[in-house]
Every structure is written in C-alpha cells, then in structure tokens.
Short mmCIF file of C-alpha atoms and ligand atoms in Angstrom, two decimals:
data_model
loop_
_atom_site.label_atom_id
_atom_site.label_comp_id
_atom_site.label_asym_id
_atom_site.label_seq_id
_atom_site.Cartn_x
_atom_site.Cartn_y
_atom_site.Cartn_z
CA MET A 1 -4.83 -25.79 -9.09
CA ALA A 2 -6.56 -28.15 -5.78
CA LYS A 3 -8.15 -31.62 -6.31
CA ARG A 4 -11.44 -31.03 -6.84
CA ASP A 5 -12.83 -34.86 -8.33
CA ILE A 6 -14.34 -36.90 -6.44
CA GLU A 7 -16.48 -39.85 -5.20
CA ILE A 8 -19.60 -38.61 -3.70
CA LYS A 9 -20.28 -42.04 -1.89
CA TYR A 10 -22.83 -41.19 0.83
CA LYS A 11 -25.93 -38.85 -0.43
CA GLN A 12 -28.64 -41.35 1.33
CA ILE A 13 -30.34 -41.09 5.00
CA PHE A 14 -28.19 -42.39 7.83
CA ILE A 15 -30.29 -44.45 10.67
CA ASN A 16 -29.24 -46.75 12.95
CA ASN A 17 -25.87 -47.12 11.15
CA GLU A 18 -27.03 -47.36 7.82
CA PHE A 19 -27.58 -45.82 3.93
CA VAL A 20 -30.54 -46.18 3.58
CA PRO A 21 -33.21 -44.03 1.11
CA ALA A 22 -35.73 -42.45 1.79
CA LYS A 23 -39.39 -43.69 2.43
CA SER A 24 -40.95 -41.66 -0.37
CA GLY A 25 -38.06 -42.41 -2.77
CA LYS A 26 -37.58 -38.99 -3.61
CA THR A 27 -34.61 -37.77 -3.76
CA PHE A 28 -32.87 -33.51 -4.09
CA PRO A 29 -29.61 -31.63 -6.43
CA VAL A 30 -27.35 -30.53 -4.02
CA ILE A 31 -25.66 -27.64 -6.35
CA ASN A 32 -22.42 -26.30 -6.79
CA PRO A 33 -22.57 -23.38 -6.27
CA ALA A 34 -19.43 -22.47 -8.39
CA ASN A 35 -20.90 -23.11 -11.55
CA LYS A 36 -24.52 -24.04 -11.11
CA GLN A 37 -23.67 -27.90 -11.67
CA ILE A 38 -25.59 -30.49 -9.51
CA ILE A 39 -22.71 -32.15 -7.56
CA ALA A 40 -25.11 -35.35 -5.92
CA GLU A 41 -28.91 -36.13 -5.59
CA VAL A 42 -29.23 -36.92 -2.16
CA ALA A 43 -32.06 -38.82 -0.52
CA GLU A 44 -35.41 -35.94 0.25
CA GLY A 45 -36.04 -37.56 4.09
CA ASP A 46 -39.51 -36.14 5.32
CA LYS A 47 -41.87 -36.69 7.96
CA ALA A 48 -41.54 -41.01 7.41
CA ASP A 49 -37.57 -40.71 7.78
CA ILE A 50 -37.51 -38.68 10.86
CA ASP A 51 -39.97 -41.05 12.83
CA ALA A 52 -37.44 -43.19 11.64
CA ALA A 53 -34.55 -41.67 12.75
CA VAL A 54 -36.37 -40.74 16.27
CA ALA A 55 -37.45 -44.88 16.94
CA ALA A 56 -33.45 -45.29 16.40
CA ALA A 57 -32.32 -42.61 19.01
CA LYS A 58 -35.39 -43.43 21.39
CA LYS A 59 -34.18 -46.18 20.87
CA ALA A 60 -30.72 -45.88 21.35
CA PHE A 61 -31.20 -43.90 24.80
CA ALA A 62 -33.28 -46.84 26.58
CA ARG A 63 -32.06 -47.67 29.51
CA ASN A 64 -29.56 -50.14 30.22
CA SER A 65 -29.26 -49.38 26.04
CA GLU A 66 -25.12 -49.90 25.05
CA TRP A 67 -25.31 -46.39 25.10
CA ARG A 68 -26.88 -45.35 28.54
CA LYS A 69 -24.42 -48.08 30.53
CA MET A 70 -21.49 -46.45 28.36
CA ASP A 71 -18.81 -44.99 31.01
CA PRO A 72 -18.09 -42.00 30.58
CA SER A 73 -14.48 -42.76 29.83
CA GLY A 74 -16.20 -44.58 26.76
CA ARG A 75 -18.28 -42.01 25.44
CA SER A 76 -15.16 -39.74 25.68
CA LYS A 77 -12.82 -42.37 23.62
CA LEU A 78 -15.33 -42.63 20.97
CA ILE A 79 -16.11 -39.11 20.92
CA TYR A 80 -11.45 -38.57 20.11
CA LYS A 81 -11.71 -41.04 17.90
CA LEU A 82 -14.57 -39.29 15.79
CA ALA A 83 -12.46 -36.49 15.96
CA ASP A 84 -9.05 -38.48 14.73
CA LEU A 85 -11.10 -40.30 11.67
CA ILE A 86 -13.09 -36.76 10.26
CA GLU A 87 -8.55 -34.69 10.51
CA ARG A 88 -8.28 -38.73 8.94
CA ASP A 89 -10.23 -36.79 6.29
CA GLN A 90 -9.39 -33.66 6.12
CA GLU A 91 -8.74 -33.18 2.88
CA ILE A 92 -11.74 -35.42 1.51
CA LEU A 93 -13.88 -33.46 3.78
CA GLY A 94 -12.63 -29.90 2.77
CA ILE A 95 -13.29 -30.96 -1.22
CA LEU A 96 -17.00 -31.25 0.24
CA GLU A 97 -17.37 -28.71 1.66
CA CYS A 98 -15.36 -26.49 -0.87
CA LEU A 99 -18.20 -27.83 -3.54
CA GLU A 100 -21.19 -27.89 -1.88
CA VAL A 101 -20.30 -24.11 0.41
CA GLY A 102 -18.75 -22.49 -1.95
CA LYS A 103 -15.93 -21.40 0.36
CA PRO A 104 -12.16 -21.63 -0.57
CA ILE A 105 -10.04 -24.46 -0.67
CA GLY A 106 -7.53 -23.57 2.57
CA SER A 107 -10.17 -22.50 4.90
CA ALA A 108 -12.97 -25.23 3.99
CA LYS A 109 -9.58 -27.87 5.53
CA GLN A 110 -9.11 -25.59 8.38
CA GLU A 111 -13.51 -25.86 8.78
CA ALA A 112 -12.39 -30.08 8.73
CA PHE A 113 -9.46 -29.58 11.76
CA GLY A 114 -11.91 -26.90 13.88
CA ALA A 115 -14.85 -29.47 13.20
CA ALA A 116 -12.45 -32.65 15.03
CA HIS A 117 -10.91 -29.86 17.68
CA SER A 118 -14.55 -28.39 19.39
CA LEU A 119 -15.62 -32.65 19.24
CA ARG A 120 -11.77 -33.11 21.27
CA HIS A 121 -13.05 -30.39 23.64
CA TYR A 122 -15.98 -32.00 24.38
CA GLY A 123 -14.31 -36.09 24.72
CA GLU A 124 -12.50 -33.65 27.68
CA TRP A 125 -15.65 -33.04 29.44
CA CYS A 126 -17.34 -36.37 29.98
CA ASP A 127 -16.22 -36.75 32.97
CA LYS A 128 -16.05 -33.65 33.88
CA TYR A 129 -20.09 -31.96 35.46
CA PHE A 130 -21.04 -33.22 38.36
CA GLY A 131 -24.39 -32.90 41.13
CA GLU A 132 -24.15 -30.72 43.84
CA THR A 133 -25.84 -32.12 48.08
CA PHE A 134 -27.38 -29.59 49.84
CA GLN A 135 -27.80 -29.11 53.67
CA ALA A 136 -31.78 -30.17 54.04
CA PRO A 137 -33.51 -30.15 57.72
CA GLY A 138 -33.31 -32.46 60.06
CA ASN A 139 -32.05 -36.08 58.51
CA MET A 140 -32.41 -35.16 55.15
CA VAL A 141 -30.30 -34.67 52.45
CA SER A 142 -30.93 -33.00 49.12
CA MET A 143 -28.53 -33.90 45.98
CA THR A 144 -28.40 -33.12 42.38
CA ARG A 145 -27.41 -35.57 39.40
CA LYS A 146 -27.35 -34.28 35.80
CA GLU A 147 -28.70 -36.53 33.83
CA PRO A 148 -28.59 -36.24 29.40
CA VAL A 149 -32.15 -35.07 28.23
CA GLY A 150 -32.13 -38.01 25.88
CA VAL A 151 -33.00 -37.88 22.08
CA VAL A 152 -31.45 -34.42 20.81
CA GLY A 153 -32.32 -33.00 17.32
CA GLN A 154 -30.30 -30.54 15.89
CA ILE A 155 -30.98 -28.49 12.46
CA ILE A 156 -27.97 -26.39 11.27
CA PRO A 157 -27.48 -23.69 8.13
CA TRP A 158 -25.00 -24.02 5.11
CA ASN A 159 -22.91 -21.24 5.93
CA GLY A 160 -20.42 -24.04 8.29
CA PRO A 161 -21.80 -27.26 8.14
CA LEU A 162 -18.85 -28.95 9.25
CA ALA A 163 -18.27 -26.95 11.81
CA MET A 164 -22.03 -26.32 13.28
CA LEU A 165 -22.29 -30.51 13.48
CA ALA A 166 -19.10 -29.85 15.89
CA TRP A 167 -20.41 -27.36 17.85
CA LYS A 168 -24.20 -29.35 17.83
CA TRP A 169 -22.67 -33.27 18.22
CA GLY A 170 -19.62 -32.15 20.57
CA PRO A 171 -21.54 -31.84 23.97
CA ALA A 172 -25.11 -33.43 23.66
CA LEU A 173 -22.70 -36.76 22.82
CA ALA A 174 -20.14 -35.81 26.91
CA ALA A 175 -24.11 -34.96 27.77
CA GLY A 176 -24.88 -39.26 26.69
CA CYS A 177 -27.51 -37.75 24.67
CA THR A 178 -28.72 -39.48 21.09
CA ILE A 179 -29.38 -37.06 18.02
CA VAL A 180 -30.92 -36.78 14.59
CA LEU A 181 -29.01 -33.91 12.71
CA LYS A 182 -30.99 -32.32 9.53
CA PRO A 183 -28.08 -30.69 7.65
CA ALA A 184 -28.55 -27.32 5.43
CA GLU A 185 -30.48 -28.85 2.43
CA SER A 186 -27.52 -27.08 0.77
CA THR A 187 -25.45 -28.78 2.75
CA PRO A 188 -25.45 -31.93 3.13
CA LEU A 189 -22.75 -33.77 1.91
CA GLY A 190 -19.88 -33.27 4.51
CA ALA A 191 -22.43 -34.48 7.22
CA LEU A 192 -23.21 -37.36 5.38
CA HIS A 193 -19.46 -38.36 5.05
CA ILE A 194 -19.10 -37.64 8.03
CA ALA A 195 -22.13 -40.18 8.84
CA SER A 196 -20.19 -42.74 7.10
CA LEU A 197 -17.36 -42.41 10.14
CA VAL A 198 -19.62 -42.61 12.93
CA LYS A 199 -20.55 -46.19 11.62
CA GLU A 200 -16.39 -46.66 11.61
CA VAL A 201 -15.74 -45.26 14.87
CA GLY A 202 -17.95 -47.71 16.48
CA PHE A 203 -20.57 -45.23 18.57
CA PRO A 204 -24.17 -48.52 19.18
CA PRO A 205 -26.58 -47.63 16.20
CA GLY A 206 -29.18 -45.20 16.49
CA VAL A 207 -27.03 -42.70 18.93
CA ILE A 208 -26.53 -40.75 15.90
CA ASN A 209 -28.78 -40.36 13.20
CA VAL A 210 -28.50 -37.84 10.10
CA VAL A 211 -31.22 -37.31 7.97
CA PRO A 212 -31.25 -34.71 5.27
CA GLY A 213 -34.22 -32.85 3.39
CA TYR A 214 -35.91 -29.62 3.48
CA GLY A 215 -36.32 -27.05 6.55
CA HIS A 216 -40.58 -26.86 6.25
CA THR A 217 -40.69 -30.93 6.07
CA ALA A 218 -37.52 -32.63 7.92
CA GLY A 219 -36.78 -29.94 10.15
CA ALA A 220 -40.83 -29.45 10.96
CA ALA A 221 -40.98 -32.60 11.97
CA ILE A 222 -38.00 -32.57 14.02
CA SER A 223 -39.32 -29.19 16.30
CA SER A 224 -42.99 -30.76 16.69
CA HIS A 225 -42.11 -34.34 17.36
CA MET A 226 -43.45 -35.46 20.76
CA ASP A 227 -40.20 -37.78 20.89
CA ILE A 228 -37.56 -35.33 20.34
CA ASN A 229 -36.87 -33.78 24.08
CA LYS A 230 -34.64 -30.85 23.25
CA VAL A 231 -34.45 -28.78 19.80
CA ALA A 232 -30.80 -26.74 18.82
CA PHE A 233 -31.13 -24.72 15.79
CA THR A 234 -28.41 -22.52 14.34
CA GLY A 235 -30.08 -19.93 11.48
CA SER A 236 -32.37 -17.28 10.40
CA VAL A 237 -34.47 -15.36 13.35
CA GLY A 238 -37.25 -16.34 11.43
CA VAL A 239 -37.52 -19.91 11.60
CA GLY A 240 -35.79 -19.66 15.04
CA LYS A 241 -39.81 -18.23 16.43
CA LYS A 242 -41.24 -21.02 14.12
CA ILE A 243 -39.40 -24.07 16.24
CA MET A 244 -39.96 -22.49 19.47
CA GLU A 245 -44.03 -22.70 18.58
CA ALA A 246 -43.73 -25.57 17.32
CA ALA A 247 -41.91 -26.43 20.23
CA ALA A 248 -44.43 -25.66 22.43
CA ALA A 249 -47.04 -25.90 20.16
CA SER A 250 -45.50 -30.30 21.00
CA ASN A 251 -44.20 -31.10 24.05
CA LEU A 252 -43.00 -28.38 25.44
CA LYS A 253 -39.00 -30.18 24.39
CA ARG A 254 -35.72 -27.58 25.32
CA VAL A 255 -34.71 -24.97 22.89
CA THR A 256 -31.53 -23.41 21.95
CA LEU A 257 -31.06 -20.52 19.15
CA GLU A 258 -28.20 -18.93 17.90
CA LEU A 259 -29.33 -17.11 15.48
CA GLY A 260 -28.82 -13.52 12.99
CA GLY A 261 -26.82 -10.92 13.64
CA LYS A 262 -26.00 -7.43 13.10
CA SER A 263 -23.13 -6.95 14.74
CA PRO A 264 -21.26 -3.40 15.33
CA LEU A 265 -17.35 -3.09 14.84
CA ILE A 266 -16.21 0.77 17.17
CA VAL A 267 -13.33 2.24 14.78
CA CYS A 268 -12.01 4.74 17.54
CA GLU A 269 -10.15 7.13 16.53
CA ASP A 270 -6.24 5.95 18.27
CA PHE A 271 -6.35 2.63 16.41
CA ASP A 272 -4.44 2.36 13.49
CA VAL A 273 -6.82 3.26 10.43
CA ASN A 274 -4.79 0.93 7.43
CA THR A 275 -5.05 -2.30 10.60
CA ALA A 276 -8.87 -1.52 10.97
CA ALA A 277 -9.49 -1.16 7.41
CA VAL A 278 -7.41 -4.61 6.91
CA MET A 279 -9.97 -6.43 9.99
CA CYS A 280 -12.87 -4.88 8.93
CA HIS A 281 -12.21 -6.07 4.76
CA ASN A 282 -11.63 -9.66 6.36
CA PHE A 283 -14.28 -10.17 8.79
CA ILE A 284 -17.16 -8.51 6.55
CA CYS A 285 -15.72 -10.69 3.21
CA ALA A 286 -15.05 -14.11 5.19
CA ASN A 287 -17.06 -16.96 3.74
CA SER A 288 -18.37 -14.61 1.53
CA GLY A 289 -20.14 -12.57 4.36
CA GLN A 290 -22.13 -16.04 5.10
CA ILE A 291 -20.94 -15.68 8.87
CA CYS A 292 -23.38 -14.81 11.67
CA VAL A 293 -20.99 -12.35 13.88
CA ALA A 294 -19.80 -10.61 10.58
CA PRO A 295 -19.59 -6.61 11.32
CA SER A 296 -22.08 -5.55 9.59
CA ARG A 297 -21.90 -2.09 10.68
CA VAL A 298 -18.73 -0.49 11.07
CA PHE A 299 -19.21 2.36 13.27
CA VAL A 300 -15.93 4.90 12.62
CA HIS A 301 -15.07 8.42 14.47
CA GLU A 302 -15.30 11.15 12.42
CA SER A 303 -11.70 12.01 12.76
CA ILE A 304 -10.40 9.21 10.24
CA HIS A 305 -13.41 8.22 8.62
CA ASP A 306 -12.41 9.27 5.34
CA ALA A 307 -8.75 7.94 5.44
CA PHE A 308 -10.40 4.62 6.60
CA VAL A 309 -13.09 4.45 3.44
CA ALA A 310 -10.02 4.82 1.50
CA LYS A 311 -7.85 1.91 2.88
CA LEU A 312 -11.51 0.11 3.00
CA VAL A 313 -12.28 0.55 -0.53
CA ALA A 314 -8.19 -0.58 -2.09
CA GLN A 315 -9.41 -3.68 0.07
CA ALA A 316 -12.37 -4.41 -1.54
CA LYS A 317 -10.52 -3.78 -5.11
CA ALA A 318 -7.76 -6.21 -3.76
CA ARG A 319 -9.48 -9.08 -2.80
CA LYS A 320 -9.34 -12.61 -4.94
CA VAL A 321 -12.59 -13.57 -5.41
CA GLY A 322 -13.34 -16.06 -8.60
CA ASP A 323 -13.29 -20.57 -8.09
CA PRO A 324 -12.69 -21.69 -4.06
CA PHE A 325 -10.64 -23.86 -5.03
CA GLU A 326 -8.54 -22.62 -6.95
CA PRO A 327 -4.70 -21.45 -4.65
CA GLY A 328 -4.82 -17.80 -3.57
CA VAL A 329 -8.59 -17.08 -3.82
CA GLN A 330 -10.01 -15.32 -0.87
CA GLN A 331 -13.90 -15.75 -1.20
CA GLY A 332 -15.42 -17.89 -3.68
CA PRO A 333 -19.77 -17.39 -4.59
CA GLN A 334 -23.09 -16.68 -1.93
CA VAL A 335 -23.60 -20.46 -1.88
CA ASN A 336 -27.10 -20.29 -4.02
CA GLU A 337 -29.68 -18.78 -5.55
CA ALA A 338 -31.49 -17.15 -3.11
CA MET A 339 -28.53 -15.82 -1.20
CA TYR A 340 -27.30 -14.35 -3.65
CA LYS A 341 -30.61 -12.86 -5.52
CA ARG A 342 -31.24 -11.67 -1.60
CA VAL A 343 -27.45 -9.94 -1.26
CA LEU A 344 -27.79 -7.97 -5.12
CA GLY A 345 -31.06 -7.00 -3.48
CA TYR A 346 -30.38 -5.58 -0.30
CA ILE A 347 -27.57 -3.67 -2.29
CA GLU A 348 -30.17 -2.11 -4.62
CA ALA A 349 -32.27 -0.99 -1.00
CA GLY A 350 -28.32 0.36 -0.04
CA LYS A 351 -28.83 2.45 -3.44
CA LYS A 352 -31.84 3.17 -3.61
CA GLU A 353 -31.61 5.00 -0.38
CA GLY A 354 -29.09 6.89 -0.85
CA ALA A 355 -26.26 5.23 0.79
CA LYS A 356 -23.30 6.07 -1.09
CA LEU A 357 -21.72 2.95 -3.36
CA GLU A 358 -17.62 3.45 -2.81
CA VAL A 359 -16.32 0.02 -4.49
CA GLY A 360 -18.45 -2.98 -5.60
CA GLY A 361 -22.45 -3.70 -5.96
CA ASN A 362 -22.42 -6.25 -9.02
CA PRO A 363 -22.21 -9.65 -9.71
CA ILE A 364 -18.92 -11.40 -11.08
CA GLY A 365 -19.96 -13.14 -14.31
CA ASP A 366 -22.74 -15.12 -14.76
CA LYS A 367 -20.92 -19.16 -14.35
CA GLY A 368 -22.26 -18.86 -10.70
CA TYR A 369 -22.92 -16.61 -7.62
CA PHE A 370 -19.97 -14.66 -7.44
CA ILE A 371 -20.24 -10.73 -6.22
CA GLU A 372 -17.93 -7.71 -5.51
CA PRO A 373 -16.57 -6.68 -2.11
CA THR A 374 -18.97 -4.19 -1.87
CA VAL A 375 -19.03 -0.77 0.37
CA PHE A 376 -21.47 1.25 0.92
CA THR A 377 -20.96 5.26 2.93
CA ASN A 378 -23.10 7.86 4.42
CA VAL A 379 -25.05 4.42 6.29
CA THR A 380 -27.88 6.04 8.38
CA ASP A 381 -29.68 3.99 11.19
CA ASP A 382 -32.72 3.71 9.66
CA MET A 383 -32.02 2.16 6.29
CA LYS A 384 -32.44 -1.33 4.78
CA ILE A 385 -29.44 -2.29 4.79
CA ALA A 386 -28.10 -0.30 8.50
CA LYS A 387 -30.78 -2.97 9.95
CA GLU A 388 -31.08 -6.19 8.62
CA GLU A 389 -28.81 -8.94 7.86
CA ILE A 390 -27.74 -8.62 4.28
CA PHE A 391 -25.44 -12.71 4.58
CA GLY A 392 -23.23 -10.60 2.10
CA PRO A 393 -19.62 -9.36 1.04
CA VAL A 394 -21.34 -6.19 1.88
CA GLN A 395 -19.79 -3.10 4.34
CA CYS A 396 -22.51 -0.10 6.03
CA VAL A 397 -20.14 2.37 6.80
CA PHE A 398 -21.06 4.79 10.32
CA LYS A 399 -19.79 7.63 10.85
CA PHE A 400 -19.83 8.65 14.85
CA LYS A 401 -18.08 11.91 17.17
CA THR A 402 -18.88 9.66 21.38
CA MET A 403 -19.10 7.21 22.92
CA GLU A 404 -21.69 7.43 24.33
CA GLU A 405 -23.58 8.44 20.22
CA VAL A 406 -21.74 5.03 19.41
CA ILE A 407 -22.81 2.99 22.55
CA GLU A 408 -26.54 3.67 22.00
CA ARG A 409 -26.54 3.28 18.18
CA ALA A 410 -24.53 0.54 18.10
CA ASN A 411 -27.40 -0.90 20.57
CA ASN A 412 -30.35 0.14 18.33
CA THR A 413 -30.92 -3.22 16.88
CA THR A 414 -33.43 -5.53 17.18
CA TYR A 415 -29.89 -8.35 17.24
CA GLY A 416 -27.29 -8.85 20.40
CA LEU A 417 -25.09 -11.72 18.27
CA ALA A 418 -21.73 -9.68 19.21
CA ALA A 419 -19.40 -6.55 18.90
CA GLY A 420 -16.35 -4.87 18.93
CA ILE A 421 -14.06 -2.59 19.66
CA LEU A 422 -10.99 -1.44 17.96
CA THR A 423 -9.59 0.29 20.41
CA LYS A 424 -5.76 1.55 22.72
CA ASP A 425 -7.68 3.10 25.40
CA ILE A 426 -8.64 1.04 28.18
CA ASN A 427 -11.43 2.48 29.32
CA LYS A 428 -13.35 2.93 26.25
CA ALA A 429 -12.45 -1.13 25.20
CA MET A 430 -14.34 -1.13 29.24
CA THR A 431 -17.38 1.30 28.12
CA PHE A 432 -18.69 -0.22 25.20
CA ALA A 433 -17.63 -3.91 25.95
CA ASN A 434 -20.09 -3.48 29.16
CA ALA A 435 -22.36 -0.98 27.85
CA VAL A 436 -23.48 -3.49 23.90
CA GLU A 437 -25.66 -5.41 24.28
CA ALA A 438 -24.14 -8.53 23.01
CA GLY A 439 -23.44 -12.16 23.77
CA SER A 440 -19.92 -12.11 22.58
CA VAL A 441 -17.18 -8.61 22.63
CA TRP A 442 -13.85 -8.72 20.68
CA VAL A 443 -11.54 -6.39 22.30
CA ASN A 444 -9.11 -5.10 19.18
CA SER A 445 -9.75 -8.89 18.22
CA TYR A 446 -12.65 -10.12 16.13
CA MET A 447 -14.00 -13.27 15.18
CA ALA A 448 -11.77 -15.19 17.66
CA PHE A 449 -13.63 -17.90 19.01
CA ASN A 450 -13.09 -19.95 22.60
CA LEU A 451 -14.28 -22.77 22.43
CA SER A 452 -13.85 -23.16 26.23
CA ALA A 453 -15.95 -19.53 26.54
CA PRO A 454 -19.94 -19.13 26.14
CA PHE A 455 -20.99 -17.89 22.44
CA GLY A 456 -25.05 -16.97 21.99
CA GLY A 457 -26.56 -14.07 21.76
CA TYR A 458 -28.62 -11.22 23.20
CA LYS A 459 -32.46 -10.36 22.02
CA GLN A 460 -33.40 -12.01 18.62
CA SER A 461 -29.71 -13.14 18.59
CA GLY A 462 -30.81 -16.20 20.15
CA ILE A 463 -31.51 -18.05 23.64
CA GLY A 464 -28.59 -20.06 25.24
CA ARG A 465 -25.62 -20.88 24.67
CA GLU A 466 -22.70 -22.96 22.98
CA ASN A 467 -19.31 -24.13 23.13
CA GLY A 468 -18.03 -24.90 27.02
CA ARG A 469 -19.64 -26.16 30.12
CA TYR A 470 -22.70 -23.78 29.26
CA GLY A 471 -23.10 -25.35 26.02
CA LEU A 472 -23.32 -29.16 27.61
CA GLU A 473 -25.61 -27.28 30.82
CA ASN A 474 -27.58 -27.87 27.26
CA TYR A 475 -27.87 -31.61 26.56
CA LEU A 476 -27.76 -31.69 30.50
CA GLU A 477 -31.21 -32.23 32.57
CA THR A 478 -31.20 -31.59 36.70
CA LYS A 479 -32.31 -34.10 39.19
CA THR A 480 -32.96 -33.48 43.15
CA ILE A 481 -33.21 -36.43 45.26
CA THR A 482 -33.68 -35.97 48.50
CA MET A 483 -33.08 -38.47 51.19
CA ASN A 484 -33.71 -39.31 54.86
CA ILE A 485 -30.45 -40.46 56.30
CA ASN A 486 -31.59 -42.16 59.15
CA PRO A 487 -34.73 -44.16 58.49
CA VAL A 488 -37.56 -45.17 61.19
CA ASN A 489 -36.79 -48.60 60.09
P1 LIG B 501 -32.61 -20.93 7.58
O1 LIG B 501 -33.52 -20.46 8.80
O2 LIG B 501 -34.10 -20.92 6.39
O3 LIG B 501 -31.74 -22.18 7.60
C1 LIG B 501 -31.46 -22.64 8.69
C2 LIG B 501 -31.86 -24.52 8.82
O4 LIG B 501 -33.36 -24.76 8.64
C3 LIG B 501 -31.39 -25.46 7.15
O5 LIG B 501 -30.89 -26.60 8.38
C4 LIG B 501 -33.54 -25.05 7.16
O6 LIG B 501 -33.49 -26.42 6.17
C5 LIG B 501 -34.03 -25.39 8.37
N1 LIG B 501 -35.03 -24.94 8.37
C6 LIG B 501 -35.94 -23.99 7.41
N2 LIG B 501 -37.31 -24.02 7.76
C7 LIG B 501 -37.19 -24.68 8.51
C8 LIG B 501 -38.78 -24.31 9.49
N3 LIG B 501 -39.66 -24.16 9.16
N4 LIG B 501 -38.48 -25.87 10.29
C9 LIG B 501 -37.05 -26.21 10.97
N5 LIG B 501 -36.08 -26.40 10.00
C10 LIG B 501 -36.52 -25.72 9.03
O7 LIG B 501 -31.33 -20.14 7.33
P2 LIG B 501 -30.15 -19.79 6.95
O8 LIG B 501 -31.15 -18.89 5.79
O9 LIG B 501 -30.22 -20.93 5.24
O10 LIG B 501 -28.90 -19.38 7.59
C11 LIG B 501 -28.28 -18.52 7.12
C12 LIG B 501 -28.98 -18.01 8.30
O11 LIG B 501 -28.60 -18.53 9.72
C13 LIG B 501 -28.37 -16.42 8.45
O12 LIG B 501 -29.94 -15.29 9.62
C14 LIG B 501 -28.10 -16.30 9.76
O13 LIG B 501 -27.44 -14.80 10.24
C15 LIG B 501 -28.51 -17.76 10.13
N6 LIG B 501 -27.22 -18.09 11.05
C16 LIG B 501 -26.28 -18.21 12.36
C17 LIG B 501 -25.73 -18.75 13.54
C18 LIG B 501 -24.86 -18.55 14.56
O14 LIG B 501 -24.47 -19.64 15.13
N7 LIG B 501 -25.66 -17.63 15.31
C19 LIG B 501 -24.66 -19.28 12.72
C20 LIG B 501 -25.00 -19.09 11.15
C21 LIG B 501 -25.57 -18.39 10.59
#
C-alpha cells in the first residue's frame, strides 16, 4: 500500500508569495472521491481576492519591475528550478493528486513528473523567440518585437490539475507574463503546494498568484476583469462560451480555449484485433474516462467487429477498479458526485435509446464514486451517448464498411479535438488524417502528446493551440516599429 497520510499544509490563497485567507473569511471543502470524506477546508477566493491577485500581478508586470528587467536567462533559471522542486516533491504531489482526483497513485506521480518536464520545455524557450525585419519604401525599415501580453488569467479543470497548471504556466513565464491561476474547486491542493514552491524558488512576488474558488465567482471575476490582458481556459464548452462572452463584454482580453471532445478512433480490418482492443480499452478508461481526448467513439470495420467486441469486453471485465492508493489498481473513482451522476445518467440514456450494454453500466459500492468499465455496441450516430461528451469509462462502439463512410461519420460532431486510426495501410492512414476535422490525429498510437507539437481543437473543441512555439505565441503581442534610418536632422 502506498503512503497516503499527509499533512495538508497549503490551504490558503497565494498572492505576492504569501498565503492569505479569503477576504470573505469563507472556506470550502475538498472531498476525496474514493471515500467522500473531507480532505481539507480551503480558502474560498471570490471577486475581491481575484482583484487583489490581479493588483499583485499588475505590479509585478510594471515597467522596470524586477520581473520585467530580468534577462531571459534569469526567467529560464527560475522555471528550471521550479521544475526541479516539483520533481523533488513528486511523492507529495502524487499523493495530493491521488487524494483529490482519485487518480491511481502511479499515474498521479507520473503526472507530477510530466508537469516538471513540460515546465522545462518552456524553460528552454525564454530566449528563443524573435522579431523580424521588413523591407520598407525609401529610408524606412520596419521590425517587430515580441512582447509579453501582460497579466494573464488561467482557469483550469480537475482532471489533470498538475499537468494543466504546467501547460499554462510554462509559456506564460517564458514569455514574461504574470499569472493569476484559478484551479478547479474539486482539486486546488496540488496547485497550492506548487505555489509554495514558487516562493521557495524565488520568483519575484506577484509573478504567480493562485486563487482557489468556484467558477461562477472567482472564475467569472477573471474572465471579466479589466486588468487581465489574456485568459487561458481548459474545461467544458459551456463555460468556454461564457468566458469568451465575458472577455468580449469587458476589455476584449485575448482568449484561448481548450475544451471537450467526442474523439473518433478508427480500427481497420488489417490491424491486430487484440492490440486494438487493448488500446481502445486503456485509452477510454484511463483516468476513469476523464480525459478530453478519450477515444469515446470507436469505429470498427464490420469484418472484425464481433471479435473486437469480445476482446474489449474481456478487457473491461479484467480491469482492476478500486482504492487508487492500492498497487495494481488501474482505475479510481470519478472525480466528484456531479460527474459520477452525469456518467450514470449517460449510461441510462444509452440503455433507453436502445444501445446494447455489453458489460458494466453499474456503480461499484457506495463508499466512493466508482463506476464499472462499460461497453455499448449497436450505438447509432444520433444517440445521446454518440453525440455528447460522457467523460467516464464508457466505450461506444460503432460498425463501419468503407473509409468514405467512416470519415463522414467521424466528422459528424460539433467537436474536433482529436482522432486516431489503427491500420497498416499508409493510404488509409493519410486519407483519414487529412480528412478528419480534429486538432490532433494519432496514427497507430493514441494520446501520445508531444510537448513541441501544437495541441488544441477544431470546431467547438477550442480556440488556439498549446505547447511548443504555438503555445508561446498566445502569450506574446507583436509590436511593429518602423524607423527612418536617414533622418533629415
Ligand atoms: P468546467 O468547465 O465546469 O470547469 C473548468 C474550470 O472552469 C473550473 O476551474 C471551474 O471552476 C471554472 N468555471 C466554471 N464556471 C465558470 C465560469 N462561469 N466562469 C469562469 N470559470 C468557470 O469543466 P468540468 O466539467 O469541471 O471539466 C470537464 C470538462 O473539461 C470536459 O468537458 C472536458 O472535455 C474539458 N477538458 C478539456 C481539456 C482540453 O485540453 N481540451 C482538458 C481537460 C478537460
């Protein structure tokens, strides 16, 4: 059994490198989804606390501040040091993530390591972006300068809180911005521990601020704030739309959105059925199905459909679901009561609409929010479970005959985050990869993230891209300076 007893040290709002209570004095409970018990009471930030955090971030971003005058190499050093401390505290962060998300302890620790890794990726970028010069008529020359966009608000979800924090902080810090982050209300503890590391690293006060709180209060205060220049959001489509509206109605702050998905994975007849079933099972059930790119629509060629389903069902039956601290457990609970009820609601809808429940479909006990790995077949494209994001361990399997048909059906969705194809045929692979309307396409792999390569959604899956150079661009303004190089005087 992995160690699980840990003192929760950081439960307050982090502003100007200090932990402070909420101005209202309020707190909210963080619940362990594996046993429904309260892990900690955390300060509940709202508009007043966001205002204080933004004021700190604005001061840290002022012209001639320590942060603005710092060389890129100085920023790089701080980012690297933060990554090192996250790695040093991998065990603590893993335990916190296991407690608040319900993620199996091994993958929770792995996520902490991944967060350090992605920060290091951006530690490299601090001095690797450049302006250009342009031909101009006469004695004129134009050049561009890349400048930090300023104070940024970042709102992240609960399904990968450490990874999401690092994906947001890396490019913002590399660009020289200052940050107000609001973690999800279900999962503020990992972010607050990392906030303590910010101080230990020695970032100037106000460069990074973390305000736990609810979305409709603290989150909404970020998206409508007049002194925030950009908001970066990961979460649901509904909230993404609200954020865009608030950004437009306030100060037209820049907006990037990473939203949901209903990603198709195509299994062709030439691909090994067993490998395909193992992959589809693992990727839909990873993190209890709570991953935005989860392959939630699996299209299987009709000639191998039945053999594939038999193997998928065997996988689902063999999956070890339970206490995420137990070694060997592959799946913990859903993150909270609302998500648990939502997933069970979709399972009921699937049954009612006539899909065939092959395996699973039930809650496991009542101690925590556990749900059996579930497989539906005979799913038709118009069913609720075929169209809407379930965000649970629920696989919907569809049959297809031809590539033309499957491309059409794969694209028949309002989402466009990710897609995949399993085939030995390069023509099929490239035909699908070119035709599918999705920001990431995996061929003979799935969920293989590359920190250098852009990630983001087509259609209602989002706006903008994260990671690598593309991610950095979102935190930069481009200024054109045009100069007369032969002045008259
Ligand atoms: P959510 O949109 O309800 O919450 C996400 C964050 O937004 C939380 O921090 C929440 O407090 C905040 N929020 C809620 N209401 C707000 C408001 N009115 N103004 C500002 N902020 C507000 O999402 P959820 O249901 O908790 O998370 C699951 C969703 O997130 C799924 O749809 C999933 O696909 C998506 N997601 C997407 C990605 C991606 O990279 N594309 C990654 C993870 C999760």
